[in-house]
Amino acid sequence: PNTAPFKAFKLKKASAQIVASQLQNFWNSRFPGESLAQNQFRVTFDVANNIVFVQASPADLKDVEELLK
């Protein structure tokens, strides 16, 4: 089971759907030899409330928070 922490990011201006896609693409390209099964980074979104949900390591969550400021 995946036990990585998750966090919700309420966006003020950007589209949650677009940001979620960009985050997933960025993280997938950070370590090119790593399979998606090994990657502990997961992203989804809620269009109605403009929220991006990220499940990742604590360090990656901090990186995401800095990117989304």
GROMACS .gro file of C-alpha atoms in nm, residues 42-66:
model
   25
   42ARG     CA    1   0.053   1.103  -0.764
   43VAL     CA    2  -0.166   1.396  -0.870
   44THR     CA    3  -0.539   1.443  -0.919
   45PHE     CA    4  -0.768   1.745  -0.923
   46ASP     CA    5  -1.116   1.877  -0.847
   47VAL     CA    6  -1.233   2.108  -1.125
   48ALA     CA    7  -1.540   2.239  -0.940
   49ASN     CA    8  -1.335   2.362  -0.643
   50ASN     CA    9  -1.011   2.428  -0.836
   51ILE     CA   10  -0.803   2.205  -0.607
   52VAL     CA   11  -0.498   1.996  -0.692
   53PHE     CA   12  -0.437   1.691  -0.471
   54VAL     CA   13  -0.079   1.562  -0.451
   55GLN     CA   14   0.047   1.244  -0.288
   56ALA     CA   15   0.424   1.235  -0.262
   57SER     CA   16   0.720   1.216  -0.030
   58PRO     CA   17   0.743   1.497   0.227
   59ALA     CA   18   1.033   1.652   0.033
   60ASP     CA   19   0.840   1.644  -0.294
   61LEU     CA   20   0.535   1.797  -0.126
   62LYS     CA   21   0.755   2.086  -0.010
   63ASP     CA   22   0.882   2.130  -0.366
   64VAL     CA   23   0.525   2.135  -0.499
   65GLU     CA   24   0.423   2.390  -0.237
   66GLU     CA   25   0.710   2.616  -0.344
   0.00000   0.00000   0.00000
